[in-house]
Short mmCIF file of C-alpha atoms and ligand atoms in Angstrom, two decimals:
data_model
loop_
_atom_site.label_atom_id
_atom_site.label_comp_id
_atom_site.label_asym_id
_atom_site.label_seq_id
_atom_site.Cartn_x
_atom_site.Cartn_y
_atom_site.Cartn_z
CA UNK A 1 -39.10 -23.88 -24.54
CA UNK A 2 -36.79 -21.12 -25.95
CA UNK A 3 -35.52 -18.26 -23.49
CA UNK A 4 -37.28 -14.65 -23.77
CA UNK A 5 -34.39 -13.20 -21.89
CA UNK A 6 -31.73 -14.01 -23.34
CA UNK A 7 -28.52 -11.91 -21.64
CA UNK A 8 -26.31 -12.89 -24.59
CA UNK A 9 -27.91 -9.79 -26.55
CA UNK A 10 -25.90 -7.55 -24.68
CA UNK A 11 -22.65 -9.51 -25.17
CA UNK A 12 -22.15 -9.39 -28.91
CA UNK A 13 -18.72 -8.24 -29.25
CA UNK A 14 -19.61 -4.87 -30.64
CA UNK A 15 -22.15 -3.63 -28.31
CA UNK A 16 -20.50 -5.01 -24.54
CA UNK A 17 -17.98 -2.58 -24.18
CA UNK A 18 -21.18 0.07 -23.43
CA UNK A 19 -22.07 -2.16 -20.67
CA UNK A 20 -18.97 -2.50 -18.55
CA UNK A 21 -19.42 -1.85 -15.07
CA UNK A 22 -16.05 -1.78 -13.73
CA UNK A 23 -13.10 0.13 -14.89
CA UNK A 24 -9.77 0.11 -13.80
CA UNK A 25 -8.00 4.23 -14.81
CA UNK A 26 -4.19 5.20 -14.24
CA UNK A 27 -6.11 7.38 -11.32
CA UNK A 28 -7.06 4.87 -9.16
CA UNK A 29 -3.56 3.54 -8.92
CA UNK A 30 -1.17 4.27 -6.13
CA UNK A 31 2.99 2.91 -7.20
CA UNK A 32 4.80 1.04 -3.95
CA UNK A 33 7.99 2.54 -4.18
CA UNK A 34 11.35 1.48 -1.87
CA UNK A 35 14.26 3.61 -1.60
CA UNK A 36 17.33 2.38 0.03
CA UNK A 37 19.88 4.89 1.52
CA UNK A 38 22.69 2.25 1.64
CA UNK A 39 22.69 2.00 -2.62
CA UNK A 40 24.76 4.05 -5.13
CA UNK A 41 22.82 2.13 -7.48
CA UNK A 42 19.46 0.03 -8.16
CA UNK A 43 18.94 -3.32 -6.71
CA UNK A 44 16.53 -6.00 -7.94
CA UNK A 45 14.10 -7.25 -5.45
CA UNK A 46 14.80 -11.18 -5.94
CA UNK A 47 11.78 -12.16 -4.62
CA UNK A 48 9.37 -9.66 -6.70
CA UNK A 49 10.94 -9.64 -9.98
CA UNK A 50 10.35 -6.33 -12.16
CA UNK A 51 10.98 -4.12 -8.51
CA UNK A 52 13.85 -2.68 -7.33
CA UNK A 53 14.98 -0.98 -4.43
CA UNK A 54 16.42 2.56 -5.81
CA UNK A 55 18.86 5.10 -4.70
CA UNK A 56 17.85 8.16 -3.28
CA UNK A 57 19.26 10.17 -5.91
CA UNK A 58 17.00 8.42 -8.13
CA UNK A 59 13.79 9.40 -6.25
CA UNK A 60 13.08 12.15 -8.83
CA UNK A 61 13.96 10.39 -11.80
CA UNK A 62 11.86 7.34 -10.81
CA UNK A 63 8.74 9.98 -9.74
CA UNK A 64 9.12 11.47 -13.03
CA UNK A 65 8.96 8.51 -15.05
CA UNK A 66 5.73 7.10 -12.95
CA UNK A 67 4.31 10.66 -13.70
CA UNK A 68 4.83 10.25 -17.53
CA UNK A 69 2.94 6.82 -17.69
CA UNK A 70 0.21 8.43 -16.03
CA UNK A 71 0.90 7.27 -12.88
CA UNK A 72 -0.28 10.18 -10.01
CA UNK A 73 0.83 8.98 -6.78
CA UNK A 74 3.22 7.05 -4.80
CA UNK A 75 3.70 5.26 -1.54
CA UNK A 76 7.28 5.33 0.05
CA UNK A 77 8.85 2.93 1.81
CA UNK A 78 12.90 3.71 2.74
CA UNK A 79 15.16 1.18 3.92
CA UNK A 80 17.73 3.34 6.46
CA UNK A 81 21.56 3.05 6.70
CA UNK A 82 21.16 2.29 10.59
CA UNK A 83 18.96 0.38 12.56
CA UNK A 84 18.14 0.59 16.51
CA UNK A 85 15.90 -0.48 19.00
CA UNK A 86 13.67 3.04 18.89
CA UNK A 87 13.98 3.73 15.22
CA UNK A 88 14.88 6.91 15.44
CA UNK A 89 15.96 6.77 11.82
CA UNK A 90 12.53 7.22 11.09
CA UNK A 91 11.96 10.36 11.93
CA UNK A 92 15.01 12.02 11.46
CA UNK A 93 14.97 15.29 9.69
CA UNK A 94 17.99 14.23 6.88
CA UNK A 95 16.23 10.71 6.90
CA UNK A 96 16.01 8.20 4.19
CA UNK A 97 11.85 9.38 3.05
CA UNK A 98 12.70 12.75 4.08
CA UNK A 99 15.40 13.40 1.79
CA UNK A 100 13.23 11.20 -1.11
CA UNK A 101 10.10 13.38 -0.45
CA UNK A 102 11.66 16.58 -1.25
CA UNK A 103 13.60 15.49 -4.17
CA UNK A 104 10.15 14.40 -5.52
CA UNK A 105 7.88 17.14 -4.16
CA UNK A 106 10.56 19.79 -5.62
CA UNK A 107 10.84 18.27 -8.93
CA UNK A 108 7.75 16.18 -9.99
CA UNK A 109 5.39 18.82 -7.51
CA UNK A 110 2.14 17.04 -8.89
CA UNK A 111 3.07 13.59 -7.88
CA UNK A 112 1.01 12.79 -4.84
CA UNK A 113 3.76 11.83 -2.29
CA UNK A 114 2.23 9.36 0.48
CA UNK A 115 4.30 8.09 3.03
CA UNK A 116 4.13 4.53 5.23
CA UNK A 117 4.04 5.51 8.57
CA UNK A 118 5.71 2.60 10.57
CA UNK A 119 9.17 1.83 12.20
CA UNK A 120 9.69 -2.06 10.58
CA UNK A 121 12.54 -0.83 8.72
CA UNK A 122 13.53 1.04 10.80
CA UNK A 123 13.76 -1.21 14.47
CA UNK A 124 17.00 -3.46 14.82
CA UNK A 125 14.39 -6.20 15.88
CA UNK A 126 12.08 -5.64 12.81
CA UNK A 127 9.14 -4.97 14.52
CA UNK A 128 6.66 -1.94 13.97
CA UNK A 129 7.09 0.03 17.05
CA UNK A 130 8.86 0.15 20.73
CA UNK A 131 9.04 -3.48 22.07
CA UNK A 132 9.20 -3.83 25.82
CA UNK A 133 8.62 -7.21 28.51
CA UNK A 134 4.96 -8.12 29.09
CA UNK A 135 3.31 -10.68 31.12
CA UNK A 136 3.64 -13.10 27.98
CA UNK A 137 6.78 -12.33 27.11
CA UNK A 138 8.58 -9.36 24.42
CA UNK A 139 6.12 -7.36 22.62
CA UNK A 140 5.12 -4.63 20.69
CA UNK A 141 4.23 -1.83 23.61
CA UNK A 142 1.37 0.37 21.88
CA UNK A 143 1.34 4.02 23.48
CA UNK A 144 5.01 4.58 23.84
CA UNK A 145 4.91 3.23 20.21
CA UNK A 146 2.05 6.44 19.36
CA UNK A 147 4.35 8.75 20.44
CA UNK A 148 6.72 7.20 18.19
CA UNK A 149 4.37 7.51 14.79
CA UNK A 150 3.25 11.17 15.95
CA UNK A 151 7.27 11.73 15.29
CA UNK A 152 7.02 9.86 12.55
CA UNK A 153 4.20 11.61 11.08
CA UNK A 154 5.12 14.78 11.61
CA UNK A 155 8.34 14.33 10.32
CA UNK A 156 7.18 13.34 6.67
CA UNK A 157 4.66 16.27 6.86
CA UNK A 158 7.09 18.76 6.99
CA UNK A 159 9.91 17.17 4.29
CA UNK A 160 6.77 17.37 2.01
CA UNK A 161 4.34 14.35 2.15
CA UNK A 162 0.79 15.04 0.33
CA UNK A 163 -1.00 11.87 2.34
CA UNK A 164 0.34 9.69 5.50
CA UNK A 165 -0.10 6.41 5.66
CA UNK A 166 0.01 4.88 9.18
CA UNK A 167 0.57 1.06 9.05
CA UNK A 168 1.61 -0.31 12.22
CA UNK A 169 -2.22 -1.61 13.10
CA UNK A 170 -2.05 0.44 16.98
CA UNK A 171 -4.73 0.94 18.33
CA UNK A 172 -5.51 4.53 18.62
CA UNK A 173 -3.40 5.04 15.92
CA UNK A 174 -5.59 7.94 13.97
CA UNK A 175 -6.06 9.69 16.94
CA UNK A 176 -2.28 10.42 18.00
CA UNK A 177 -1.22 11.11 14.50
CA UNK A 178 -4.03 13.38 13.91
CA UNK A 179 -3.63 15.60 17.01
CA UNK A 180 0.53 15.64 16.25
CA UNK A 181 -0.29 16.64 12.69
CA UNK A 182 -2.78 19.56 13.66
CA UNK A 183 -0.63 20.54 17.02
CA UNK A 184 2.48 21.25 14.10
CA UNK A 185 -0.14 22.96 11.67
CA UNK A 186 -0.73 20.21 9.22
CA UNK A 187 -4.35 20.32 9.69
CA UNK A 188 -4.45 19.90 6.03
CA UNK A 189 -2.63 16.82 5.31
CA UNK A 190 -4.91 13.68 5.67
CA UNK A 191 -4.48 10.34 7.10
CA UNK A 192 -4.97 7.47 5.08
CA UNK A 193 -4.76 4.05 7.76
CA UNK A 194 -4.18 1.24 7.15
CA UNK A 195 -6.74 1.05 8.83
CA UNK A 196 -7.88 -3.18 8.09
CA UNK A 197 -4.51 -4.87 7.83
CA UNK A 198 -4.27 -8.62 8.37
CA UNK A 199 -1.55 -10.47 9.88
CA UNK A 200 -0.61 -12.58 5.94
CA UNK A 201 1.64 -14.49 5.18
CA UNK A 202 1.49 -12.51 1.55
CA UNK A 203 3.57 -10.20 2.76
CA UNK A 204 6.67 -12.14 2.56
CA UNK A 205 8.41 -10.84 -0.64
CA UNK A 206 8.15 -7.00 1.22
CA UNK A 207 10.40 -8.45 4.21
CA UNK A 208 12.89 -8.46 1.61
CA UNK A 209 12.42 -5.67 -0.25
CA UNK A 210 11.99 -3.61 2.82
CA UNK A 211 14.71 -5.56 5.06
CA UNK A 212 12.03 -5.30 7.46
CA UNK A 213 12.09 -9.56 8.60
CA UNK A 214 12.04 -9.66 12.36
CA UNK A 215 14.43 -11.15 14.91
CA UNK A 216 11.83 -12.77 17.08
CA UNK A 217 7.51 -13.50 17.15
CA UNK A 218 5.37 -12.35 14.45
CA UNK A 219 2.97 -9.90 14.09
CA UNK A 220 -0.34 -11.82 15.12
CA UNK A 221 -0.30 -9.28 18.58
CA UNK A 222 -1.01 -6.51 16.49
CA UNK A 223 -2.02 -7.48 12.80
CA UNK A 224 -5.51 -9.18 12.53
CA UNK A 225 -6.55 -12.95 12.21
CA UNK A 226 -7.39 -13.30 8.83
CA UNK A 227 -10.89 -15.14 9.42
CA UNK A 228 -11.91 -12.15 11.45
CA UNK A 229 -14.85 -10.11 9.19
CA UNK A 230 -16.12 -8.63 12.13
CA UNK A 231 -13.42 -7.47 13.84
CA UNK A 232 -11.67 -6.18 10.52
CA UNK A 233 -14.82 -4.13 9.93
CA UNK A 234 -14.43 -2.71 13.77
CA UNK A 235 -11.22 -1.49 13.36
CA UNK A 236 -11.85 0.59 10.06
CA UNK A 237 -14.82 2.00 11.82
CA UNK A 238 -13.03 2.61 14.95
CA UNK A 239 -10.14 4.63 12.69
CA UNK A 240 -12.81 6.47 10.85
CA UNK A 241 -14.16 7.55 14.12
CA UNK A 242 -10.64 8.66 14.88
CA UNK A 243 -10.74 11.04 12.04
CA UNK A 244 -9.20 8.88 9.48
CA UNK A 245 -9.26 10.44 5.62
CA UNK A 246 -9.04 7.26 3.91
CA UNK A 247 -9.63 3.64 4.86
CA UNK A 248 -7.36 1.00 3.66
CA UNK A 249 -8.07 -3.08 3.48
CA UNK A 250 -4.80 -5.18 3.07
CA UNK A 251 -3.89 -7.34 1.32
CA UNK A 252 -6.63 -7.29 -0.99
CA UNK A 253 -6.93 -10.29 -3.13
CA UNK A 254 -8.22 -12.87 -0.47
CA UNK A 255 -10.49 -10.06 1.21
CA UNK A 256 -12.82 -8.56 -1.39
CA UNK A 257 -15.37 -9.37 1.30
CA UNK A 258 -13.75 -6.97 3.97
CA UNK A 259 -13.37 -4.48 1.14
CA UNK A 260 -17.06 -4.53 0.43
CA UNK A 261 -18.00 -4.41 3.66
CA UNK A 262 -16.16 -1.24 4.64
CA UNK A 263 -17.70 0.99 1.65
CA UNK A 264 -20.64 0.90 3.61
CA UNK A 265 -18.49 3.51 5.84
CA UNK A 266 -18.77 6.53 3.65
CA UNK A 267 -14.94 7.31 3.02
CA UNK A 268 -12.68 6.45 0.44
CA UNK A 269 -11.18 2.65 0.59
CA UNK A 270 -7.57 1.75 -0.91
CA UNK A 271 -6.41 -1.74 -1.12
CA UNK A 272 -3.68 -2.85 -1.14
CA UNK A 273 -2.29 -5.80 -3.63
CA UNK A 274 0.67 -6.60 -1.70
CA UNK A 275 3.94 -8.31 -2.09
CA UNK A 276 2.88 -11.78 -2.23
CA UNK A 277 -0.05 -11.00 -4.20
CA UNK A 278 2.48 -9.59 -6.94
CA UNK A 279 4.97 -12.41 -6.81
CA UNK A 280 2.18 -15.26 -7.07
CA UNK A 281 0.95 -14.07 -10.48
CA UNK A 282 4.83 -12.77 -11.31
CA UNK A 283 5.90 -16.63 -11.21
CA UNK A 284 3.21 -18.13 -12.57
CA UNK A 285 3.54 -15.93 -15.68
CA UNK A 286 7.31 -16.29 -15.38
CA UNK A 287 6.87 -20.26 -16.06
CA UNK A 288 4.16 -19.44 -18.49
CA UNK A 289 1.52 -20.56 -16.66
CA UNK A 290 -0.69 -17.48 -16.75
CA UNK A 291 -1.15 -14.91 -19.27
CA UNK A 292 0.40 -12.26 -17.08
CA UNK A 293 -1.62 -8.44 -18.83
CA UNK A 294 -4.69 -10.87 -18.34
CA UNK A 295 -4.26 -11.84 -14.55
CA UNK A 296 -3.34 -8.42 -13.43
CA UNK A 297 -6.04 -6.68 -14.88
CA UNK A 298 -8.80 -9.26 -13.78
CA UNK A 299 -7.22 -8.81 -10.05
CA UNK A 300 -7.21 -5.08 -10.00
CA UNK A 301 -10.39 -4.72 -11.83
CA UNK A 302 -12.20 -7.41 -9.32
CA UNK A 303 -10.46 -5.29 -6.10
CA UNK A 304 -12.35 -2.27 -7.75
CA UNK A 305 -15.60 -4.23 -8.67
CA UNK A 306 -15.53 -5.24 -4.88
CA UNK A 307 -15.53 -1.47 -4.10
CA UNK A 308 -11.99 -0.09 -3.74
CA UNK A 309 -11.78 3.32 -4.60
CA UNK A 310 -7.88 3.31 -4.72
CA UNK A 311 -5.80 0.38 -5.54
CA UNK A 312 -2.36 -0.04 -4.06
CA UNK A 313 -0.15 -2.06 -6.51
CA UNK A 314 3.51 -2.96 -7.85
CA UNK A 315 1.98 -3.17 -11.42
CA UNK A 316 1.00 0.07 -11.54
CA UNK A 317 3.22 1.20 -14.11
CA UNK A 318 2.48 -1.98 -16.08
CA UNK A 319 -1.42 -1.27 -16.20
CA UNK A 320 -0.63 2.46 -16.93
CA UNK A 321 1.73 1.08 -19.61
CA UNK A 322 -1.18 -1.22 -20.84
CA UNK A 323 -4.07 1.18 -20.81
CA UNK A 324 -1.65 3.95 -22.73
CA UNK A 325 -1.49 1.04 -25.47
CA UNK A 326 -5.03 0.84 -25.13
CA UNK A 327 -5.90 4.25 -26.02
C1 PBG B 401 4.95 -2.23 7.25
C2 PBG B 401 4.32 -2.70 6.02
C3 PBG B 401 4.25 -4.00 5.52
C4 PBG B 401 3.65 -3.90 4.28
C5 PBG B 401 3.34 -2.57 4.07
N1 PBG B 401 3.74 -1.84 5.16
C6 PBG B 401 4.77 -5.28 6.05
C7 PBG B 401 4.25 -5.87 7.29
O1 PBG B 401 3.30 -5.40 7.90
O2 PBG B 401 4.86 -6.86 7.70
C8 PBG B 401 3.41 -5.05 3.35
C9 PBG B 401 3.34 -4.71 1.93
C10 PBG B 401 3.52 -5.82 1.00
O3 PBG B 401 3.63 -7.00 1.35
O4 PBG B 401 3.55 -5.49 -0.20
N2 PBG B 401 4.17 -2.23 8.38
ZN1 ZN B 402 5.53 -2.07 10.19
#
């Protein structure tokens, strides 16, 4: 009538800690960072409170205090201080990233410097690439919008950039950016795609932060439905195939399936906590709600327990903060 197995042993408080499975470490953690070429100074994000878009003469500063909390790599995002309808912005040599990747790589050399890949910020209209007529009206046009991201690409490789990062979801996106990136002699420099990324309404707060809201349609023509596990598998296979470095799953909260599923595909996974995903727990902690150390490290830790090998979030420098504490 009483239990032989009785899993409780191996919870007495002293003796669990040698049986956790899952542990988050400052090394998994990749820091969103925006720079904005329009500020003198930093700018609260409203809508993701704690972030803040930052000048470009801050980039090194803001590297350097990322790198002292442990923190060893960043993604870039850069908001430009002109717009068009071909983003050329984006890959301009004296551009906003350009400029912040070699402040960074020449004074904080170790920080891992990856770069988005995508013209939202960068398009008057707020879309991801070149927009042209179709049968069913304006919309994102995907090969002239390749040759856009090889530019793109290529651009950030030679200001600097460790890792790029493309993240505009067209298909054959690996491919173009790969052959650019060897044609220019960065054989060296790896992709990581974003290579699963669902169409969410999550991503919200980043419109603002990245001034990237668009003037027209959505991005359901491009992004993927987010009941689609099958097709969200395909198209992380399909970039691996490609020659993609690194597989990414985004957002990551709602899809610890998807994230599960594409370990089975041999490469490193990142996922990415996005925008919303921050703000959610950022209110409810705000109103008292939620014990905000406690949420965040249950969410990161379950995005690694579901297999992510890198996890892309805005409290990075919070959990590197914690875990120094911890120590
Ligand atoms: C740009 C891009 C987006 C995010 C990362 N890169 C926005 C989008 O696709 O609309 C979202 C990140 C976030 O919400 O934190 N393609
Ligand atoms: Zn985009």
């Amino acid at each position: 009538m009483y239990p032989q197995r009785r899993l409780r042993r191996l919870r007495k408080r002293a003796i669990q800690p040698l049986f956790r499975e899952t542990k988050v470490l400052k090394e998994d953690l990749i820091a969103p960072v925006f720079f904005d070429e329009n500020l003198s100074e930093r700018k609260p994000i409203e809508s993701m409170p704690g972030q803040f878009r930052y000048p470009v003469a801050e980039a090194a500063d803001v590297a350097q205090r990322l790198s002292e909390s442990g923190i060893q790599a960043m993604l870039l995002f850069g908001i430009p201080k002109s717009k068009d309808e071909s983003a050329s912005e984006a890959w301009n040599e004296e551009g906003v990233i350009q400029n912040v990747v070699r402040a960074i790589k020449s004074e904080v050399p170790d920080m891992v410097v990856i770069t988005d890949v995508c013209a939202c910020e960068y398009t008057s209209h707020g879309h991801c690439g070149i927009i042209g007529d179709t049968p069913c009206g304006p919309d994102l046009l995907n090969d002239p919008s390749l040759e856009l991201m090889m530019r793109i690409a290529v651009s950030h490789a030679a200001s600097g950039a460790d890792i790029v990062a493309p993240s505009c979801m067209l298909d054959g996106q690996v491919t173009a950016i790969r052959e650019a990136l060897d044609e220019e002699g960065f054989e060296d420099i790896p992709v990581m795609s974003y290579s699963t990324k669902f169409a969410s309404a999550l991503y919200g707060p980043f419109r603002e932060a990245a001034d990237s809201g668009m003037a027209f349609g959505d991005r359901t023509t491009y992004q993927l439905e987010c009941g689609n596990a099958r097709e969200a598998f395909l198209e992380s296979e399909m970039d691996l195939s490609e020659g993609a470095d690194i597989l990414m799953v985004k957002p990551a909260g709602f899809y610890h399936d998807i994230i599960a599923s594409i370990t089975s595909l041999g490469v490193p996974v990142a996922a990415y906590q996005v925008s919303g995903e921050y703000s959610m727990i950022k209110a409810a902690s705000e109103k008292g709600w939620l014990d905000e150390r406690s949420v965040v490290m249950e969410s990161v830790k379950s995005i690694k327990r579901a297999g992510a090998d890198l996890i892309i979030t805005y409290f990075a420098e919070d959990i590197a903060g914690w875990l120094n504490e911890e120590q």
